[in-house]
Amino acid sequence: MEMTSQLPGHFITFEGGEGSGKSTQIRRLADRLRGRGHDVVVTREPGGTDLAEAIRSFILSGAAEPLGPEAETMLFAAARADHVERVIRPALQRGDWVLCDRFIDSTRAYQGSDGVDASLLDSLEKIAVGEARPDLTLILDLPVEIGLDRAQRRRSGEEGPADRFERETIERHQRRRDLFLAIAAREPERCVVIDANQSLEQVEDAIWHSVRQRLNESVN
Ligand code: Z5A
């Protein structure tokens, strides 16, 4: 399979709606890869560097919302540029596996559904990402109500209210789900849709199957 990234490492991104299980499954995949002797970097967006984590807190608190969706998009892009430059590209240059919780498709789905023009999204994506494109994107798909319910249950055991995105209407979450599925249909060589409405173990197995199928020679 042809690599979209020209760098020696392997870059896998996890995408999907709230509560789809991305963080849980990234940990499980990282364990499997490390068990086979690979060096794995687990990271997330927005975030992954001090600067990008500061931008994350600012956005998720809702403080950036009054600036409008275009300005929020630029903040996501600034965070991503720093993350790619300082963490993702160096790891891929070393030959590591990079597993990232959300990346470019979250901008396409979330800011795209907020009405940001596709040409602005494309331009910022090129500036922020350069050649560090995912080799494989796993889109964890499930009905939005189930994902929101999972996210809410998890939060009831934690501090803090729903973030800026979790507070939005079911219709907006549904639009984003549709956009993720449309990206997968448009870029089947990069994206695999995983049915996330299954047990943790079944989702883990489906992900492992996809990684082996797409990146088989590298997994060993
Ligand atoms: N955003 C954006 O707008 N534009 C961008 O470019 C980027 C992001 C990069 C980041 O929030 C927000 O930023 C996000 C989009 C926006 N919107 N929101 N909200 P985040 O990173 O804090 O939130 P998240 O990505 O949605 O993460 P999450 O809610 O933590 O979901 P998750 O990582 O996919 O799920 P999880 O933590 O692994 O699982 C959630 C719970 O479900 C947990 O209790 C699990 O034990 C449980 N779970 C997981 N899998 C299962 C299964 N299979 N069965 C039953 N229960 C399960």
mmCIF file of C-alpha atoms in Angstrom, residues 65-203:
data_model
loop_
_atom_site.group_PDB
_atom_site.id
_atom_site.type_symbol
_atom_site.label_atom_id
_atom_site.label_comp_id
_atom_site.label_asym_id
_atom_site.label_seq_id
_atom_site.Cartn_x
_atom_site.Cartn_y
_atom_site.Cartn_z
ATOM 1 C CA GLU A 65 -16.602 31.082 20.205
ATOM 2 C CA PRO A 66 -17.516 34.800 20.008
ATOM 3 C CA LEU A 67 -14.631 35.273 17.531
ATOM 4 C CA GLY A 68 -16.612 33.186 15.020
ATOM 5 C CA PRO A 69 -15.942 29.873 13.225
ATOM 6 C CA GLU A 70 -13.225 31.231 10.884
ATOM 7 C CA ALA A 71 -11.117 32.519 13.772
ATOM 8 C CA GLU A 72 -11.634 29.252 15.670
ATOM 9 C CA THR A 73 -10.475 27.397 12.556
ATOM 10 C CA MET A 74 -7.300 29.492 12.502
ATOM 11 C CA LEU A 75 -6.674 28.663 16.158
ATOM 12 C CA PHE A 76 -7.045 24.925 15.449
ATOM 13 C CA ALA A 77 -4.630 25.346 12.518
ATOM 14 C CA ALA A 78 -2.078 27.231 14.648
ATOM 15 C CA ALA A 79 -2.219 24.485 17.287
ATOM 16 C CA ARG A 80 -1.844 21.835 14.572
ATOM 17 C CA ALA A 81 1.138 23.554 12.926
ATOM 18 C CA ASP A 82 3.006 23.609 16.260
ATOM 19 C CA HIS A 83 2.054 19.989 16.982
ATOM 20 C CA VAL A 84 3.176 18.771 13.548
ATOM 21 C CA GLU A 85 6.417 20.750 13.704
ATOM 22 C CA ARG A 86 7.481 19.785 17.235
ATOM 23 C CA VAL A 87 6.000 16.330 17.800
ATOM 24 C CA ILE A 88 4.520 14.545 14.779
ATOM 25 C CA ARG A 89 7.125 15.207 12.070
ATOM 26 C CA PRO A 90 10.150 14.521 14.326
ATOM 27 C CA ALA A 91 8.554 11.235 15.455
ATOM 28 C CA LEU A 92 7.844 10.187 11.866
ATOM 29 C CA GLN A 93 11.406 11.148 10.875
ATOM 30 C CA ARG A 94 12.708 8.873 13.672
ATOM 31 C CA GLY A 95 10.600 6.022 12.269
ATOM 32 C CA ASP A 96 8.108 5.897 15.167
ATOM 33 C CA TRP A 97 4.439 5.061 15.008
ATOM 34 C CA VAL A 98 2.332 8.142 15.752
ATOM 35 C CA LEU A 99 -1.236 7.587 16.971
ATOM 36 C CA CYS A 100 -3.173 10.830 17.073
ATOM 37 C CA ASP A 101 -6.615 11.399 18.638
ATOM 38 C CA ARG A 102 -8.269 13.675 16.023
ATOM 39 C CA PHE A 103 -6.486 15.499 13.183
ATOM 40 C CA ILE A 104 -7.386 17.171 9.865
ATOM 41 C CA ASP A 105 -10.736 15.402 9.450
ATOM 42 C CA SER A 106 -12.035 16.861 12.716
ATOM 43 C CA THR A 107 -11.488 20.325 11.251
ATOM 44 C CA ARG A 108 -13.210 19.295 8.040
ATOM 45 C CA ALA A 109 -16.187 17.821 9.948
ATOM 46 C CA TYR A 110 -16.546 20.291 12.855
ATOM 47 C CA GLN A 111 -15.517 23.599 11.292
ATOM 48 C CA GLY A 112 -16.974 22.457 7.946
ATOM 49 C CA SER A 113 -20.347 21.897 9.637
ATOM 50 C CA ASP A 114 -20.028 25.337 11.242
ATOM 51 C CA GLY A 115 -20.071 26.795 7.709
ATOM 52 C CA VAL A 116 -16.369 27.556 7.203
ATOM 53 C CA ASP A 117 -15.543 27.728 3.507
ATOM 54 C CA ALA A 118 -13.860 24.621 2.057
ATOM 55 C CA SER A 119 -11.123 26.683 0.368
ATOM 56 C CA LEU A 120 -10.105 28.251 3.708
ATOM 57 C CA LEU A 121 -10.078 24.775 5.310
ATOM 58 C CA ASP A 122 -7.883 23.442 2.470
ATOM 59 C CA SER A 123 -5.421 26.348 2.620
ATOM 60 C CA LEU A 124 -4.975 26.147 6.388
ATOM 61 C CA GLU A 125 -4.624 22.356 6.200
ATOM 62 C CA LYS A 126 -1.774 22.669 3.677
ATOM 63 C CA ILE A 127 0.037 25.247 5.812
ATOM 64 C CA ALA A 128 -0.384 23.315 9.086
ATOM 65 C CA VAL A 129 0.298 19.773 7.884
ATOM 66 C CA GLY A 130 2.675 19.955 4.920
ATOM 67 C CA GLU A 131 3.766 16.436 3.948
ATOM 68 C CA ALA A 132 2.923 14.890 7.357
ATOM 69 C CA ARG A 133 -0.317 13.265 6.183
ATOM 70 C CA PRO A 134 -1.870 10.210 7.830
ATOM 71 C CA ASP A 135 -1.107 6.815 6.318
ATOM 72 C CA LEU A 136 -4.328 5.498 7.821
ATOM 73 C CA THR A 137 -7.354 7.210 9.343
ATOM 74 C CA LEU A 138 -9.746 5.153 11.466
ATOM 75 C CA ILE A 139 -13.181 6.738 11.652
ATOM 76 C CA LEU A 140 -14.998 5.370 14.700
ATOM 77 C CA ASP A 141 -18.649 5.584 13.769
ATOM 78 C CA LEU A 142 -21.709 5.204 15.971
ATOM 79 C CA PRO A 143 -25.138 6.852 16.445
ATOM 80 C CA VAL A 144 -24.598 10.302 17.974
ATOM 81 C CA GLU A 145 -26.984 9.710 20.893
ATOM 82 C CA ILE A 146 -24.971 6.679 22.009
ATOM 83 C CA GLY A 147 -21.680 8.575 21.803
ATOM 84 C CA LEU A 148 -23.023 11.567 23.723
ATOM 85 C CA ASP A 149 -24.472 9.248 26.351
ATOM 86 C CA ARG A 150 -21.077 7.550 26.781
ATOM 87 C CA ALA A 151 -19.306 10.924 27.032
ATOM 88 C CA GLN A 152 -21.838 12.116 29.612
ATOM 89 C CA ARG A 153 -21.537 8.944 31.716
ATOM 90 C CA ARG A 154 -17.769 9.228 31.713
ATOM 91 C CA ARG A 155 -17.971 12.877 32.708
ATOM 92 C CA SER A 156 -20.294 12.109 35.638
ATOM 93 C CA GLY A 157 -17.282 10.403 37.229
ATOM 94 C CA GLU A 158 -15.059 13.418 36.522
ATOM 95 C CA GLU A 159 -14.859 17.118 37.266
ATOM 96 C CA GLY A 160 -16.294 19.756 34.966
ATOM 97 C CA PRO A 161 -19.234 20.530 32.698
ATOM 98 C CA ALA A 162 -19.760 19.611 29.028
ATOM 99 C CA ASP A 163 -17.285 21.403 26.730
ATOM 100 C CA ARG A 164 -18.110 23.862 23.967
ATOM 101 C CA PHE A 165 -18.734 21.114 21.383
ATOM 102 C CA GLU A 166 -20.573 18.591 23.565
ATOM 103 C CA ARG A 167 -23.193 21.251 24.393
ATOM 104 C CA GLU A 168 -24.340 21.530 20.775
ATOM 105 C CA THR A 169 -27.560 20.103 19.281
ATOM 106 C CA ILE A 170 -28.060 16.526 18.113
ATOM 107 C CA GLU A 171 -28.578 17.851 14.550
ATOM 108 C CA ARG A 172 -25.099 19.398 14.512
ATOM 109 C CA HIS A 173 -23.540 16.205 15.822
ATOM 110 C CA GLN A 174 -25.432 14.284 13.139
ATOM 111 C CA ARG A 175 -24.096 16.630 10.410
ATOM 112 C CA ARG A 176 -20.578 15.955 11.612
ATOM 113 C CA ARG A 177 -21.149 12.213 11.569
ATOM 114 C CA ASP A 178 -22.369 12.541 7.955
ATOM 115 C CA LEU A 179 -19.290 14.614 7.062
ATOM 116 C CA PHE A 180 -16.909 12.018 8.552
ATOM 117 C CA LEU A 181 -18.640 9.303 6.508
ATOM 118 C CA ALA A 182 -18.441 11.460 3.377
ATOM 119 C CA ILE A 183 -14.668 11.932 3.889
ATOM 120 C CA ALA A 184 -14.268 8.154 4.222
ATOM 121 C CA ALA A 185 -16.223 7.593 1.011
ATOM 122 C CA ARG A 186 -14.111 10.204 -0.810
ATOM 123 C CA GLU A 187 -10.733 8.915 0.420
ATOM 124 C CA PRO A 188 -11.052 5.127 0.779
ATOM 125 C CA GLU A 189 -7.290 4.611 0.280
ATOM 126 C CA ARG A 190 -6.623 6.530 3.528
ATOM 127 C CA CYS A 191 -9.791 6.013 5.601
ATOM 128 C CA VAL A 192 -11.493 2.997 7.178
ATOM 129 C CA VAL A 193 -14.855 3.259 8.928
ATOM 130 C CA ILE A 194 -14.981 1.192 12.134
ATOM 131 C CA ASP A 195 -18.339 0.257 13.659
ATOM 132 C CA ALA A 196 -17.837 1.696 17.161
ATOM 133 C CA ASN A 197 -21.226 0.470 18.408
ATOM 134 C CA GLN A 198 -19.740 -2.856 19.525
ATOM 135 C CA SER A 199 -17.928 -4.086 22.618
ATOM 136 C CA LEU A 200 -14.484 -2.645 23.407
ATOM 137 C CA GLU A 201 -12.892 -5.932 22.346
ATOM 138 C CA GLN A 202 -14.775 -6.112 19.041
ATOM 139 C CA VAL A 203 -13.778 -2.535 18.171
#
